[in-house]
Short mmCIF file of N, CA and C in Angstrom, two decimals:
data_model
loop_
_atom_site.label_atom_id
_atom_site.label_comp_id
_atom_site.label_asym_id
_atom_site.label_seq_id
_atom_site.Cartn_x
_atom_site.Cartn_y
_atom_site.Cartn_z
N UNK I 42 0.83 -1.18 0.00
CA UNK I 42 0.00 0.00 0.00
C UNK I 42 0.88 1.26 0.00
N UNK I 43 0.31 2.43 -0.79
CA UNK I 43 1.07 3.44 -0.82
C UNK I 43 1.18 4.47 0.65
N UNK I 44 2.12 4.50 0.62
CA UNK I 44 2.68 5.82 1.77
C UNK I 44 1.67 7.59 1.48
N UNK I 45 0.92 7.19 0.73
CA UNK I 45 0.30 8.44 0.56
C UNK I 45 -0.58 8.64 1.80
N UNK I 46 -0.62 10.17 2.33
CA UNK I 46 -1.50 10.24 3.28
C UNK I 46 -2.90 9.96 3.21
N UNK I 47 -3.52 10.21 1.50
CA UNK I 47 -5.03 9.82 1.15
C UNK I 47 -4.74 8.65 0.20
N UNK I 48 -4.75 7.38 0.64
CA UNK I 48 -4.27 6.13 0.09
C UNK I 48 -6.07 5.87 -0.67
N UNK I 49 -5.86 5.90 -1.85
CA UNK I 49 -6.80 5.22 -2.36
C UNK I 49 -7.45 4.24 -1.83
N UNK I 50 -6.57 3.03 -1.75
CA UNK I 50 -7.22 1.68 -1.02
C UNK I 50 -7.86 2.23 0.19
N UNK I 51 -7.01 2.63 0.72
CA UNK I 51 -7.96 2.93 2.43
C UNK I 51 -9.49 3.82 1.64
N UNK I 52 -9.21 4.48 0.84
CA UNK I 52 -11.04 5.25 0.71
C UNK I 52 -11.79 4.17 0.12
N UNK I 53 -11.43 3.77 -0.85
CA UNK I 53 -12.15 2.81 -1.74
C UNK I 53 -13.03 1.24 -0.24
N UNK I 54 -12.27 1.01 0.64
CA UNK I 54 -12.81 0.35 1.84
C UNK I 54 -13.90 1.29 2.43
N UNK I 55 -13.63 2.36 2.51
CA UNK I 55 -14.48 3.27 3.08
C UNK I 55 -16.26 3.73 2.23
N UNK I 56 -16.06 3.63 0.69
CA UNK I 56 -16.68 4.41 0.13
C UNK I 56 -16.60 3.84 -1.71
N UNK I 57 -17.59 4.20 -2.50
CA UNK I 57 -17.13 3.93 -3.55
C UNK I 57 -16.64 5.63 -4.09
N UNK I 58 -15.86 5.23 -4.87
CA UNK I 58 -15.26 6.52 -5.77
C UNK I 58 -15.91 7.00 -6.82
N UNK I 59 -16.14 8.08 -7.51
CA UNK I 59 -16.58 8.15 -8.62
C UNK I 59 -15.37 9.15 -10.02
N UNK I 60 -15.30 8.55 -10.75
CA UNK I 60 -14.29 8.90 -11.90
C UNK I 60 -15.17 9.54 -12.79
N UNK I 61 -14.51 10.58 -13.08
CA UNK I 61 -14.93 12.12 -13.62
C UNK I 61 -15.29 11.29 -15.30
N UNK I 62 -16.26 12.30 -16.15
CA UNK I 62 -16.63 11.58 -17.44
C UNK I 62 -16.11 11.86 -18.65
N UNK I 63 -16.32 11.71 -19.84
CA UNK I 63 -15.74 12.37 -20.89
C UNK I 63 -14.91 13.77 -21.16
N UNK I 64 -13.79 13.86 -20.87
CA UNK I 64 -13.01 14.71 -21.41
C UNK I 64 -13.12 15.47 -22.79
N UNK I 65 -12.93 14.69 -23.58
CA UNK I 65 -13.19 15.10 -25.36
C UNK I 65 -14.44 15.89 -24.94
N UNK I 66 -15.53 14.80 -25.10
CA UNK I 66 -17.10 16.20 -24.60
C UNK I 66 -16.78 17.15 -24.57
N UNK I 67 -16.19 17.49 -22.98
CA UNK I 67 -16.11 18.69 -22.44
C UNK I 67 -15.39 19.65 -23.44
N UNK I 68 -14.48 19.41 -23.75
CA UNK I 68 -13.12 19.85 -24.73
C UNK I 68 -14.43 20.17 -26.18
N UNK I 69 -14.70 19.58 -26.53
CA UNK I 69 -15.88 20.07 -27.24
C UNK I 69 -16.63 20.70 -27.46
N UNK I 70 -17.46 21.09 -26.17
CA UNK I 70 -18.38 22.19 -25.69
C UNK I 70 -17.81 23.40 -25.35
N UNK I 71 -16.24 23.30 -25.89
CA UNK I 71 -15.44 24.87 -25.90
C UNK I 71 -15.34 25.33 -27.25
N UNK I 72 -15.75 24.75 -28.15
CA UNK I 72 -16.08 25.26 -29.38
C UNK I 72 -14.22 25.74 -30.24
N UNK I 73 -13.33 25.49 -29.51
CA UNK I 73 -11.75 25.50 -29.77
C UNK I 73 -11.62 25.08 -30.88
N UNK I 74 -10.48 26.54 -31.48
CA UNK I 74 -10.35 26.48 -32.87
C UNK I 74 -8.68 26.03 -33.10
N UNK I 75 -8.41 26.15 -34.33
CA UNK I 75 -6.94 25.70 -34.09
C UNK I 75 -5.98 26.12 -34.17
N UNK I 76 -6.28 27.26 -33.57
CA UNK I 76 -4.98 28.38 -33.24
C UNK I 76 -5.16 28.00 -31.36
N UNK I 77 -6.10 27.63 -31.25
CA UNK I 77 -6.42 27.18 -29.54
C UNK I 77 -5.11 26.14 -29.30
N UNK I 78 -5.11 25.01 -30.69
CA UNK I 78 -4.64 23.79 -30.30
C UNK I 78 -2.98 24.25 -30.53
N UNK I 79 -2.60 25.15 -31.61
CA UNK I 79 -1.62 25.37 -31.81
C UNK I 79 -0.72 26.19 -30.61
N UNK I 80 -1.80 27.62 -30.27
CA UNK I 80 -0.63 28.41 -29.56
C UNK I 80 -0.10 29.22 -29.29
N UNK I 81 1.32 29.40 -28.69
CA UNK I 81 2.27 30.05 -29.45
C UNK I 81 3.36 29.01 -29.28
N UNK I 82 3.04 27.43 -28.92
CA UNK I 82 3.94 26.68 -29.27
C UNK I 82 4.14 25.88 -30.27
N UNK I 83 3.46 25.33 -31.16
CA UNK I 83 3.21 24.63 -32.70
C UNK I 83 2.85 25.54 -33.40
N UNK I 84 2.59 26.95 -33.71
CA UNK I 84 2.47 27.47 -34.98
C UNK I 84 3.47 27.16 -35.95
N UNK I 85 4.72 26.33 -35.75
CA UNK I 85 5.13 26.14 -37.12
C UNK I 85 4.65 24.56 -37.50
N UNK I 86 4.30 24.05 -37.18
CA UNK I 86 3.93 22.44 -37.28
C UNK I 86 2.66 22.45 -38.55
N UNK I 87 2.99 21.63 -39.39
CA UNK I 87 2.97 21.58 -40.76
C UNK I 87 1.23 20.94 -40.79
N UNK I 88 1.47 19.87 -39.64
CA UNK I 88 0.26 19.02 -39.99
C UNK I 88 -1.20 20.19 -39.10
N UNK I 89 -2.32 19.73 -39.05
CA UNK I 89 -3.82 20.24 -38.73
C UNK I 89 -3.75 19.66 -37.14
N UNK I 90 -3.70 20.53 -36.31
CA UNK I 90 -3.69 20.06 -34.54
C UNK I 90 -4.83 20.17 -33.82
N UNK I 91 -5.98 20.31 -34.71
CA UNK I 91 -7.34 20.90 -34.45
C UNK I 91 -8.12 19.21 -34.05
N UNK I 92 -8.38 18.78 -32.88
CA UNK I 92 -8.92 17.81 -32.15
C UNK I 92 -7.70 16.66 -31.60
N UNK I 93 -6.63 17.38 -31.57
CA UNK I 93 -5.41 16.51 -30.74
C UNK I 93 -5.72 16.90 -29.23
N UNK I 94 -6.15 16.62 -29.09
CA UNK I 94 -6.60 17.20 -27.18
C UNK I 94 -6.08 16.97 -25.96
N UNK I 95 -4.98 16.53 -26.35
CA UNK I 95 -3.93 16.60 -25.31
C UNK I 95 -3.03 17.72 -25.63
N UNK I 96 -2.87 18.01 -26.58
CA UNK I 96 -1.94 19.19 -26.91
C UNK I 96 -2.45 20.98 -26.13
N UNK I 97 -3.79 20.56 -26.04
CA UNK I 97 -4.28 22.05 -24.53
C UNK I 97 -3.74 21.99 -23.56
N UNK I 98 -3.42 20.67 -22.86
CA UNK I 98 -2.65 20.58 -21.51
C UNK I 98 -1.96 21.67 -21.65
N UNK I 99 -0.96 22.10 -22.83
CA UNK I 99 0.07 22.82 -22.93
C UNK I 99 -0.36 24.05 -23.63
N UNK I 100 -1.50 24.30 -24.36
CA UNK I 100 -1.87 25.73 -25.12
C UNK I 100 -2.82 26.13 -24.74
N UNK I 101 -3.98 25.24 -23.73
CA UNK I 101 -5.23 26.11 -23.36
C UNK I 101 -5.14 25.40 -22.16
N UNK I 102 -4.12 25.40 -20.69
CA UNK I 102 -4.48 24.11 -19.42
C UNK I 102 -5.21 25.22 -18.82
N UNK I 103 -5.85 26.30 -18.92
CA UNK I 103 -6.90 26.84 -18.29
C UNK I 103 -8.00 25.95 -18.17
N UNK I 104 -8.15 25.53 -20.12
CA UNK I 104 -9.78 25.13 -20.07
C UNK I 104 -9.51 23.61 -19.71
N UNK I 105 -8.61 23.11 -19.59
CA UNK I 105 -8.69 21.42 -19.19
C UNK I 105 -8.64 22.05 -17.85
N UNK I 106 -7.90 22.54 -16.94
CA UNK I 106 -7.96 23.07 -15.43
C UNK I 106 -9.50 23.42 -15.29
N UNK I 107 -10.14 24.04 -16.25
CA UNK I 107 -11.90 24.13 -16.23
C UNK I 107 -12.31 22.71 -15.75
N UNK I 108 -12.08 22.33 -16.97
CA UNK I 108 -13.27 20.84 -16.90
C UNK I 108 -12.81 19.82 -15.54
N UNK I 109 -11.27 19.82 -15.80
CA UNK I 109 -11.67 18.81 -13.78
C UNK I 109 -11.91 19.43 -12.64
N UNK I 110 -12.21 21.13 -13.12
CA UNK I 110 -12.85 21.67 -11.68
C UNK I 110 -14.31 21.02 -11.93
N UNK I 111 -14.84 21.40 -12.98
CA UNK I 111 -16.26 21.03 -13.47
C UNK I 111 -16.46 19.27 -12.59
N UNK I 112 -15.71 18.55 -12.83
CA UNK I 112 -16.16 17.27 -12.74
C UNK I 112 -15.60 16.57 -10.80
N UNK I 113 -14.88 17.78 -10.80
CA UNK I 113 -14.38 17.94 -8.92
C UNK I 113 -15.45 18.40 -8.13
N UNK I 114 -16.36 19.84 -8.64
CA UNK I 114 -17.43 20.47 -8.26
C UNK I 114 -18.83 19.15 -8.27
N UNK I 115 -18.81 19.04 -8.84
CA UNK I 115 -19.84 17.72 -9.56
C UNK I 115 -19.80 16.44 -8.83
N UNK I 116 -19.13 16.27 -7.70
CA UNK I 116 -18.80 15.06 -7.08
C UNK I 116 -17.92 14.05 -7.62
N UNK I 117 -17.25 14.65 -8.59
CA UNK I 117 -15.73 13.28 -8.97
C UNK I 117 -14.86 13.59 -7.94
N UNK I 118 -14.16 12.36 -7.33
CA UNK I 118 -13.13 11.64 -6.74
C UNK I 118 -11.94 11.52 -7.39
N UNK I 119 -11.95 11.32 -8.63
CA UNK I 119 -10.94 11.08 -9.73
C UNK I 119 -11.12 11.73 -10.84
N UNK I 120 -10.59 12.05 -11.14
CA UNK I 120 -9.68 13.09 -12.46
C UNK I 120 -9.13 12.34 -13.22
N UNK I 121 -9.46 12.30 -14.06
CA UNK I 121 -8.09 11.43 -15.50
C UNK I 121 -7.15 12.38 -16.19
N UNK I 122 -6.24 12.24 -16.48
CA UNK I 122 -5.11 13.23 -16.86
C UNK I 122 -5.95 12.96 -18.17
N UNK I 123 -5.26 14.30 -19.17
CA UNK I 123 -5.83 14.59 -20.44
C UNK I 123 -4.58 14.47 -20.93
N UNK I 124 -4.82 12.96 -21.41
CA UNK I 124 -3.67 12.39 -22.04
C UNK I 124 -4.16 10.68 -22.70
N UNK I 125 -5.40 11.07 -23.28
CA UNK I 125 -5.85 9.90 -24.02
C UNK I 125 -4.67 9.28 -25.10
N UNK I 126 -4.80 10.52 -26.13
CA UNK I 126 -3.61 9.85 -27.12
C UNK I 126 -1.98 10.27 -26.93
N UNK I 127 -1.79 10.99 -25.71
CA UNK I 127 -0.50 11.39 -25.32
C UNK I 127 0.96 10.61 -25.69
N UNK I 128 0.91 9.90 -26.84
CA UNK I 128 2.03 8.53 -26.68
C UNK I 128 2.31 8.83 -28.02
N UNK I 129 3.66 8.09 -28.10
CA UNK I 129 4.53 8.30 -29.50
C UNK I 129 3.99 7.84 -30.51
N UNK I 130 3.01 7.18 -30.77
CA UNK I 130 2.01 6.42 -31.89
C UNK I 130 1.56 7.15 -32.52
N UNK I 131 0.58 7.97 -31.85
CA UNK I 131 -0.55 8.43 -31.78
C UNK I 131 0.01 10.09 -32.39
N UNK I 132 1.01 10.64 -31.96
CA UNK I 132 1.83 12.03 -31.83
C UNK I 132 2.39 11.18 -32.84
N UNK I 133 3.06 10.60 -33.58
CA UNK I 133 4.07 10.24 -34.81
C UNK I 133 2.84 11.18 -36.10
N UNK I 134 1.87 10.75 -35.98
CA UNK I 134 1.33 11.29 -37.28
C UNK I 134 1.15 13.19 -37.59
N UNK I 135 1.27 13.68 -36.14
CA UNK I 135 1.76 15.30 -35.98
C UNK I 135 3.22 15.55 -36.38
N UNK I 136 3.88 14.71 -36.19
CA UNK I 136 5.40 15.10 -36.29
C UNK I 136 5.43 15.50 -34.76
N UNK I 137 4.96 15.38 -34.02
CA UNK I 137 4.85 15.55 -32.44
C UNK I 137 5.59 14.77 -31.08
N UNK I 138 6.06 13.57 -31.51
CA UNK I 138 6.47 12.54 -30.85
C UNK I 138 7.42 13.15 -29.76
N UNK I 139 7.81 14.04 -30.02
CA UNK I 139 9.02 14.57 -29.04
C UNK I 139 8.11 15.52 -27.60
N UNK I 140 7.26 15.15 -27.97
CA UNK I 140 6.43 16.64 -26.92
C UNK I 140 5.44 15.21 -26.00
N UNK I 141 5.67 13.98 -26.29
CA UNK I 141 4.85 13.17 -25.55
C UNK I 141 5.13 13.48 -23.71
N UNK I 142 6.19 13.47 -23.80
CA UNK I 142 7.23 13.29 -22.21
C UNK I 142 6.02 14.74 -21.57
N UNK I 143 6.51 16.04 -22.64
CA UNK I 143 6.19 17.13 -21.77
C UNK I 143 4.39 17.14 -21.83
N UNK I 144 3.83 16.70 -22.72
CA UNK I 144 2.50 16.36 -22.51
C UNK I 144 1.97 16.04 -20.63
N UNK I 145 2.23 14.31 -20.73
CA UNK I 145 2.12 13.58 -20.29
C UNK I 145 2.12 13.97 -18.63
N UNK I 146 3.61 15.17 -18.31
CA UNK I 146 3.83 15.68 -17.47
C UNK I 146 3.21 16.35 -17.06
N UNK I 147 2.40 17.80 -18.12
CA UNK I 147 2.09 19.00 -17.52
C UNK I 147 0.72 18.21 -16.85
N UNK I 148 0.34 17.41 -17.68
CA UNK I 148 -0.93 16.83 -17.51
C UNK I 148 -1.56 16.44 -16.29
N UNK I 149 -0.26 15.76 -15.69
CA UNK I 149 -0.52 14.82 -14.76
C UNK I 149 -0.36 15.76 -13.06
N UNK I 150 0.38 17.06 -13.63
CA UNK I 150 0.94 18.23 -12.62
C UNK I 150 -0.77 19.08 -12.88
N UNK I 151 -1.44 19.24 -13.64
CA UNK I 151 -2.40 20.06 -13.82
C UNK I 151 -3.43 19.74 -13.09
N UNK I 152 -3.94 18.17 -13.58
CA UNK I 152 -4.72 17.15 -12.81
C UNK I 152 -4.49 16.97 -11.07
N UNK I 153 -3.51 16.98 -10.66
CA UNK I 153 -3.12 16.79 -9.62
C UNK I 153 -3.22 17.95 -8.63
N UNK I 154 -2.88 19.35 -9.08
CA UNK I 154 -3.00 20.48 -8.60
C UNK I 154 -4.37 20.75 -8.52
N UNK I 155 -5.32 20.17 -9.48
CA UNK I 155 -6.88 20.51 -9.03
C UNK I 155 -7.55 19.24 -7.99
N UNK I 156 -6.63 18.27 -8.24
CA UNK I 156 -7.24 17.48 -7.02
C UNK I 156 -7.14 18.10 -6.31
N UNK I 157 -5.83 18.47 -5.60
CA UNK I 157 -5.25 18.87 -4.19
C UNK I 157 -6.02 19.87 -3.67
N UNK I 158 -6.65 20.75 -4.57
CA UNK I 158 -7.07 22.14 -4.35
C UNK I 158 -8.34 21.73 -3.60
N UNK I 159 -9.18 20.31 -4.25
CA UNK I 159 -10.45 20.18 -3.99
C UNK I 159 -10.09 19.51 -2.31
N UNK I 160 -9.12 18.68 -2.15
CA UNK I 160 -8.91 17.85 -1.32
C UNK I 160 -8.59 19.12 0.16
N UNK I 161 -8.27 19.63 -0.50
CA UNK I 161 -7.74 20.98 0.84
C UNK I 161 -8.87 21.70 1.29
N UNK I 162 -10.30 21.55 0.32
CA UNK I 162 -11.04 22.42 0.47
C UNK I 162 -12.14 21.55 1.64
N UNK I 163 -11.97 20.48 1.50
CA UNK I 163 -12.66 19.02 2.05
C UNK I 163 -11.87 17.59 2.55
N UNK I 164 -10.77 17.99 3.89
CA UNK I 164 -10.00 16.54 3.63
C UNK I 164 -10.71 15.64 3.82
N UNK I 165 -11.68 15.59 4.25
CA UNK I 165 -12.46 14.17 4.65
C UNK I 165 -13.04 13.50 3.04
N UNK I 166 -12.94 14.22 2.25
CA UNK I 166 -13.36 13.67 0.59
C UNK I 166 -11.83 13.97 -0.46
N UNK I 167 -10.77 13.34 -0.04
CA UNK I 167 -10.13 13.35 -0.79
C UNK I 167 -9.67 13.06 -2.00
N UNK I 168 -9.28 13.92 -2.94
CA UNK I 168 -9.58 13.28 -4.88
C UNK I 168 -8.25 12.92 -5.27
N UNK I 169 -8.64 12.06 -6.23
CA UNK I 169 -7.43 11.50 -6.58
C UNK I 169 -7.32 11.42 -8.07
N UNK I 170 -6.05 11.35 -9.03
CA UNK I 170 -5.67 11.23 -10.12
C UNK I 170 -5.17 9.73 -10.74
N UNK I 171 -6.26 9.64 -11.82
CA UNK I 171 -5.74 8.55 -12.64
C UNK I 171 -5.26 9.16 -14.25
N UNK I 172 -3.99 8.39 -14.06
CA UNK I 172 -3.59 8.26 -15.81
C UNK I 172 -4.41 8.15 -17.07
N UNK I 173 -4.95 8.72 -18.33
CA UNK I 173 -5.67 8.10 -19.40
C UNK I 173 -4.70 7.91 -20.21
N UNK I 174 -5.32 6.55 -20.76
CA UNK I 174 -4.19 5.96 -22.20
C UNK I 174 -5.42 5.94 -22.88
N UNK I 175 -5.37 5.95 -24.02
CA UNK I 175 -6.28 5.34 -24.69
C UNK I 175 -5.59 4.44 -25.80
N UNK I 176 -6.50 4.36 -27.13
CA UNK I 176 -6.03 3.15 -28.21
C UNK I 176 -4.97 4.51 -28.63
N UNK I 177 -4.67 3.97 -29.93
CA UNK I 177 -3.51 4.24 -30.75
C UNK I 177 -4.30 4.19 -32.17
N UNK I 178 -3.76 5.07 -33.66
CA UNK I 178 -4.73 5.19 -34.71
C UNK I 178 -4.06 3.93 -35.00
N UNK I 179 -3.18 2.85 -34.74
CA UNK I 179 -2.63 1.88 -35.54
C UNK I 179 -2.82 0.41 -35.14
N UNK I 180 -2.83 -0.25 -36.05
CA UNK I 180 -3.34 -1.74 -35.26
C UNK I 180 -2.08 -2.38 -34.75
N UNK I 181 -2.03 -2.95 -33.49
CA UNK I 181 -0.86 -3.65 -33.51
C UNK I 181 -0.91 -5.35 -33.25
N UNK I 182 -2.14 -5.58 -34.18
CA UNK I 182 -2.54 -7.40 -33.72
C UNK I 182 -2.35 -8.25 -35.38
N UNK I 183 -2.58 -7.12 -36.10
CA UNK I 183 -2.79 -7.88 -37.92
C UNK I 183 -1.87 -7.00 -38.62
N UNK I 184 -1.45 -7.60 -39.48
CA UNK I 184 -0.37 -7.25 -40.86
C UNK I 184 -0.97 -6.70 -41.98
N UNK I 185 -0.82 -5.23 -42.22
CA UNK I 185 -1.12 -4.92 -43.86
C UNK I 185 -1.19 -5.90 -44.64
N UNK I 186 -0.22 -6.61 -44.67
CA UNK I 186 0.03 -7.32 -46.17
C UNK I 186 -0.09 -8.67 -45.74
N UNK I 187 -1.14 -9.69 -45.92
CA UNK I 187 -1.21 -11.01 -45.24
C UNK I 187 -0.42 -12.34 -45.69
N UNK I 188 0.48 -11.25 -47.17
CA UNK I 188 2.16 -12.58 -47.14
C UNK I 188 3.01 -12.36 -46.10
N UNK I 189 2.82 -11.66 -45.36
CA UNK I 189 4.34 -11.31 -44.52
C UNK I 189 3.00 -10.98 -42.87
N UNK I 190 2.80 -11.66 -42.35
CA UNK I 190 1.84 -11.71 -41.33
C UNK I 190 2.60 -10.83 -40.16
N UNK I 191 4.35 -10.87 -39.87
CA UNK I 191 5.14 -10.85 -39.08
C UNK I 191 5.49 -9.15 -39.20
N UNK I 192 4.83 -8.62 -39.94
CA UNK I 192 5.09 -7.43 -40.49
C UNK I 192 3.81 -6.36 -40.06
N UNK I 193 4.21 -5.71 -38.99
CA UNK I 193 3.16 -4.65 -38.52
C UNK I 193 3.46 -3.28 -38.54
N UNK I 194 2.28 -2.32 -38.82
CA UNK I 194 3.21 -1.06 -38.47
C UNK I 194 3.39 -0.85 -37.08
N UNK I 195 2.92 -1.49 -35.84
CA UNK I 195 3.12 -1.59 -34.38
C UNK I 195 4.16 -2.76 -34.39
#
């Protein structure tokens, strides 16, 4: 068990938890254009960054800092970092792959700072942060080409 002072396990005995809901949605209902997604850190980036939604962590973490207040206010326990497609797979088709690390990070520092905020405001309901992964645009179970089966782009 973790050394944390608000140990998950110990609440989860206590209580059930509830995990905050769709991200994208929310990210949605901001109507964000793609100078939102760009910046002033990817304006030179060649490819369209308009529904990469992890890339706000870093150009709009106001409005993701919005939505897990939204879903903290609302009775979530848990927060998911906004970092569905945050991974080198997924970022290879931006030319992005190098910004996964700092993604991944601000994300998980953003998420965490609005737990704490809620948790300070209420220690007896303390919130907690989970990681999001999601899929990847690429398959990594079947082969393009079904002479060479051994041959994936994963």
């Amino acid at each position: 068990m973790s050394k944390r002072k608000n140990d998950i396990q110990a609440e989860l005995a206590k209580r059930i938890l509830v995990l905050d809901g769709a991200m994208g949605t929310m990210i949605q209902s901001y109507g964000l254009s793609e100078a939102d997604f760009r910046g002033d850190l990817f304006g030179a980036v060649s490819a369209e960054l308009n529904g990469l939604n992890d890339l706000l962590t870093l150009t709009r973490p106001e409005v993701i800092g919005r939505i897990h207040e939204a879903y903290l206010t609302a009775g979530a326990d848990i927060v998911e970092t906004n970092t569905f497609n945050a991974n080198g797979i997924s970022f290879r088709e931006y030319g992005l792959q190098e910004q996964v690390y700092a993604v991944n990070r601000a994300a998980a520092e953003l998420a965490r700072s609005c737990a704490d905020r809620f948790t300070a405001l209420n220690p007896q309901k303390p919130r907690f942060v989970a990681g999001s992964i999601g899929p990847t645009n690429r398959m990594a179970s079947l082969s393009a080409d079904v002479n060479r089966p051994g041959e994936r782009a994963v």
